[in-house]
Amino acid sequence: MNGGPGLSDRRGDRVVVVGAGLSGLACALHLVGAGYEVVVVERDDHPGGRAGPLDMDGFRADTGPTVLTMPELLDEALAAVGSSVRDRLELVPLDPAYRACFTDGSVVNVHTDRRRMTAEVSRVSGLREAVGYLRLREWLARLYRVEMRSFIDAQFDSVLDLLGADLVRLAALGGFGRLAPAVGRHLEDERLRRIFSFQSLYAGVPPQRALAAYAVIAYMDTVAGVYFPKGGMRAIGVAMASAASEAGARVLYGTAVQRLERRGERVTLVHTDQGERLPCDHLVLTNDLPEAYRLLGHWPRRPVPHRFSPSAVVLHLGTDRTWEQLSHHTILFGHRWGRTFTEIIDRGDTMSDPSLLVTQPTVTDPSLAPEGRHLLYVLAPAPNLRDGPIDWDTEGPRYRDQLVATLEKRGLEGLEASVRRERLVTPADWARRGLAHGTPFSLAHTFAQTGPFRPRNTVAGTSNAVLAGCGTTPGVGLPTVLVSGKLAAHRVMRRSTRERR
């Protein structure tokens, strides 16, 4: 084990991490790098959690996130064990980061390079909008610097932790206003406004109601840059798990946690379905939040009920052709953009005029499909099972046909005839994986579930259990779950140090 002789004689060195998703692996890397004995328990037979693999006869699809931003956060986790992204992955910067297509036939290529995007905005919308884009870009950068320091990469024990100079700076930047008006102050073209605000759907809140602070996601996408790892997004989990194992962590695949054994406020043993009894001085749970609370036998009281994000229908298609209008990431916006959020979030309906994210990773890495074939990942936002009680086992196939028909109308002629392999994933499938209310996006980022108001990564009634993942701080998204794992590791280290004094 990593950490040198005599470490196992010290109290507080044995940590069990439940879940080999990206937050759990980030946590494990930071802990094993600091000299702790770490066991990671994963129910699946592979690492990555929601960022896992789906193989369809030579088509190598990713099950979860398709957009990688802020790779320096991944590098930070790997650096904890003396490794790096460069050692483990081949990252390809995507240019354009996105291609946005609109129903009027216009196309905007979203470049992260300042000069190229300024020229693109000028081409599409004129010089005045290009000047507005530059102002928006500067505002996004200032917003990110404040938020990363004090609101994303930060522990919260109470609302008082929010107070300070950065709170004043965030307020002065308009971070507590609403996202859509904040973007609108810089841009008049409705197409550009969509490009810099659609990301709020990741946070589970429409742009009109989302905090302007969530423009930080647009910064990550449109300023910091979008990347793709050769081998697919699945390669991230593999790289992190390999680095953790080589540093001394023990990773148990195909192993589920059955129950926890407690002595007072301390969890002392983790019982698995393989009959193992894993002693622990500290426990890190990365399960979906309700499942983590269930294992601990605890559901904290809150002033308002938890609100969960919308879900998504994902259609994986292996095709025998491609289409020139598709970039690596292409957003096909519907005409009735504003109605989309009302239908999904307020009415619990599917989109009548779908806006879709289509990812074609074989544009960047042809090895993900058989020679001459291509892979499409079509994401359609949808209501979660609590907000929209749709019988997806019945409606799913019909909705699949609607999505394919919509894609053909939007320019992907011949799509149906080109399909050679496919897999449909609906909110019902997410629920079968144990995700609350059938959403992979966990709790929505409403004001009451943001920052110090979001469920904390500590749990009342337990003295050695810590949470990580998208349900706790800082929240949903690949960069933030990596931060979440680091914050959980730091909680363990602080408690371990305090206990040994």
Short mmCIF file of C-alpha atoms in Angstrom, two decimals, residues 77-243:
data_model
loop_
_atom_site.label_atom_id
_atom_site.label_comp_id
_atom_site.label_asym_id
_atom_site.label_seq_id
_atom_site.Cartn_x
_atom_site.Cartn_y
_atom_site.Cartn_z
CA ALA A 77 -6.31 14.72 -9.25
CA LEU A 78 -3.72 12.68 -11.15
CA ALA A 79 -0.90 14.87 -9.84
CA ALA A 80 -1.80 13.74 -6.30
CA VAL A 81 -0.16 10.39 -7.14
CA GLY A 82 2.61 11.82 -9.29
CA SER A 83 0.86 11.29 -12.61
CA SER A 84 -0.65 13.66 -15.17
CA VAL A 85 -3.16 13.92 -17.99
CA ARG A 86 -0.27 13.90 -20.44
CA ASP A 87 0.92 10.56 -19.02
CA ARG A 88 -2.51 8.94 -19.20
CA LEU A 89 -4.61 10.49 -21.95
CA GLU A 90 -4.39 12.00 -25.39
CA LEU A 91 -6.66 15.03 -25.32
CA VAL A 92 -7.78 16.65 -28.56
CA PRO A 93 -8.94 20.29 -28.37
CA LEU A 94 -12.18 20.66 -30.32
CA ASP A 95 -12.55 23.50 -32.80
CA PRO A 96 -15.29 24.41 -33.04
CA ALA A 97 -16.28 23.54 -29.52
CA TYR A 98 -19.87 23.41 -30.79
CA ARG A 99 -21.71 24.00 -34.02
CA ALA A 100 -25.08 25.65 -33.43
CA CYS A 101 -27.73 25.14 -36.12
CA PHE A 102 -31.00 27.05 -36.20
CA THR A 103 -34.30 26.41 -37.92
CA ASP A 104 -33.84 29.47 -40.17
CA GLY A 105 -30.86 27.70 -41.75
CA SER A 106 -28.18 29.80 -40.04
CA VAL A 107 -25.13 28.18 -38.46
CA VAL A 108 -22.77 29.52 -35.81
CA ASN A 109 -19.48 27.78 -35.12
CA VAL A 110 -18.56 28.36 -31.48
CA HIS A 111 -14.81 28.86 -31.19
CA THR A 112 -13.03 29.25 -27.87
CA ASP A 113 -10.27 31.28 -29.49
CA ARG A 114 -11.04 34.96 -28.93
CA ARG A 115 -10.16 36.20 -32.42
CA ARG A 116 -11.87 33.39 -34.30
CA MET A 117 -15.09 33.70 -32.31
CA THR A 118 -15.11 37.49 -32.69
CA ALA A 119 -14.84 37.04 -36.45
CA GLU A 120 -17.61 34.41 -36.41
CA VAL A 121 -19.97 36.61 -34.42
CA SER A 122 -19.24 39.51 -36.76
CA ARG A 123 -19.96 37.30 -39.78
CA VAL A 124 -23.26 36.06 -38.40
CA SER A 125 -24.57 39.11 -36.54
CA GLY A 126 -22.46 42.12 -37.36
CA LEU A 127 -19.78 44.24 -35.73
CA ARG A 128 -21.97 45.54 -32.91
CA GLU A 129 -22.67 42.00 -31.69
CA ALA A 130 -18.97 41.16 -31.97
CA VAL A 131 -18.20 44.02 -29.57
CA GLY A 132 -20.91 42.71 -27.26
CA TYR A 133 -19.38 39.24 -27.42
CA LEU A 134 -16.02 40.60 -26.30
CA ARG A 135 -17.68 42.32 -23.33
CA LEU A 136 -19.52 39.09 -22.49
CA ARG A 137 -16.32 37.08 -22.71
CA GLU A 138 -14.57 39.40 -20.27
CA TRP A 139 -17.53 39.25 -17.88
CA LEU A 140 -17.52 35.43 -18.01
CA ALA A 141 -13.79 35.34 -17.22
CA ARG A 142 -14.18 37.65 -14.21
CA LEU A 143 -17.18 35.64 -13.01
CA TYR A 144 -15.20 32.41 -13.25
CA ARG A 145 -12.23 33.77 -11.30
CA VAL A 146 -14.46 34.82 -8.41
CA GLU A 147 -16.61 31.69 -8.38
CA MET A 148 -13.84 29.15 -8.70
CA ARG A 149 -11.97 30.59 -5.75
CA SER A 150 -14.85 31.00 -3.32
CA PHE A 151 -17.94 29.14 -4.57
CA ILE A 152 -16.85 26.08 -6.57
CA ASP A 153 -13.56 24.94 -5.05
CA ALA A 154 -14.72 25.70 -1.52
CA GLN A 155 -16.11 23.90 1.53
CA PHE A 156 -19.33 25.14 3.10
CA ASP A 157 -20.26 24.42 6.70
CA SER A 158 -22.84 27.17 7.01
CA VAL A 159 -24.29 30.15 5.19
CA LEU A 160 -21.72 32.30 6.98
CA ASP A 161 -19.00 30.72 4.84
CA LEU A 162 -20.48 32.61 1.91
CA LEU A 163 -19.69 35.97 3.43
CA GLY A 164 -16.59 37.84 2.38
CA ALA A 165 -15.07 40.01 -0.28
CA ASP A 166 -15.83 37.56 -3.08
CA LEU A 167 -19.53 37.63 -2.21
CA VAL A 168 -19.45 41.38 -2.77
CA ARG A 169 -17.54 40.90 -6.02
CA LEU A 170 -20.02 38.30 -7.25
CA ALA A 171 -22.93 40.58 -6.41
CA ALA A 172 -21.22 43.47 -8.19
CA LEU A 173 -20.81 41.27 -11.26
CA GLY A 174 -24.54 40.56 -11.24
CA GLY A 175 -24.11 36.92 -10.24
CA PHE A 176 -27.30 36.92 -8.17
CA GLY A 177 -29.41 38.22 -11.03
CA ARG A 178 -30.92 36.01 -13.73
CA LEU A 179 -28.90 34.37 -16.48
CA ALA A 180 -30.95 35.25 -19.56
CA PRO A 181 -31.07 39.01 -18.84
CA ALA A 182 -27.38 39.00 -17.89
CA VAL A 183 -26.40 37.52 -21.25
CA GLY A 184 -28.93 39.79 -22.96
CA ARG A 185 -27.18 42.88 -21.65
CA HIS A 186 -24.28 42.03 -23.94
CA LEU A 187 -25.98 40.39 -26.93
CA GLU A 188 -29.12 41.25 -28.86
CA ASP A 189 -29.12 38.39 -31.38
CA GLU A 190 -31.41 35.69 -29.98
CA ARG A 191 -29.27 32.97 -31.56
CA LEU A 192 -26.18 34.13 -29.69
CA ARG A 193 -28.13 34.46 -26.46
CA ARG A 194 -29.11 30.81 -26.74
CA ILE A 195 -25.49 29.73 -27.31
CA PHE A 196 -24.35 31.41 -24.11
CA SER A 197 -27.27 30.38 -21.90
CA PHE A 198 -28.43 26.90 -22.93
CA GLN A 199 -25.89 25.45 -20.47
CA SER A 200 -28.24 26.27 -17.58
CA LEU A 201 -30.25 23.21 -18.58
CA TYR A 202 -27.30 21.18 -17.23
CA ALA A 203 -28.06 22.81 -13.89
CA GLY A 204 -31.75 21.98 -14.15
CA VAL A 205 -33.05 25.54 -14.36
CA PRO A 206 -34.25 27.52 -17.42
CA PRO A 207 -32.11 30.56 -18.38
CA GLN A 208 -34.90 32.94 -17.40
CA ARG A 209 -34.84 31.62 -13.82
CA ALA A 210 -31.23 30.44 -13.42
CA LEU A 211 -28.82 32.52 -11.39
CA ALA A 212 -26.49 34.53 -13.57
CA ALA A 213 -23.68 32.87 -11.61
CA TYR A 214 -24.28 29.77 -13.74
CA ALA A 215 -22.91 31.60 -16.74
CA VAL A 216 -19.69 30.10 -15.39
CA ILE A 217 -20.66 26.92 -17.28
CA ALA A 218 -20.69 28.94 -20.49
CA TYR A 219 -17.19 30.14 -19.58
CA MET A 220 -15.99 26.56 -19.34
CA ASP A 221 -17.58 25.65 -22.68
CA THR A 222 -16.96 28.75 -24.78
CA VAL A 223 -13.83 30.34 -23.32
CA ALA A 224 -11.74 27.75 -21.47
CA GLY A 225 -12.12 25.17 -24.24
CA VAL A 226 -13.70 21.79 -24.98
CA TYR A 227 -11.61 18.62 -25.32
CA PHE A 228 -12.08 14.99 -26.25
CA PRO A 229 -9.92 12.09 -25.05
CA LYS A 230 -8.88 9.56 -27.68
CA GLY A 231 -10.66 6.33 -26.87
CA GLY A 232 -13.77 8.18 -25.76
CA MET A 233 -14.89 9.73 -22.50
CA ARG A 234 -14.68 6.29 -20.94
CA ALA A 235 -10.90 6.68 -21.10
CA ILE A 236 -11.06 9.24 -18.27
CA GLY A 237 -12.34 6.76 -15.71
CA VAL A 238 -9.90 4.10 -16.91
CA ALA A 239 -6.98 6.52 -16.60
CA MET A 240 -7.98 7.63 -13.11
CA ALA A 241 -8.62 4.09 -11.86
CA SER A 242 -5.32 2.85 -13.27
CA ALA A 243 -3.42 5.69 -11.61
#
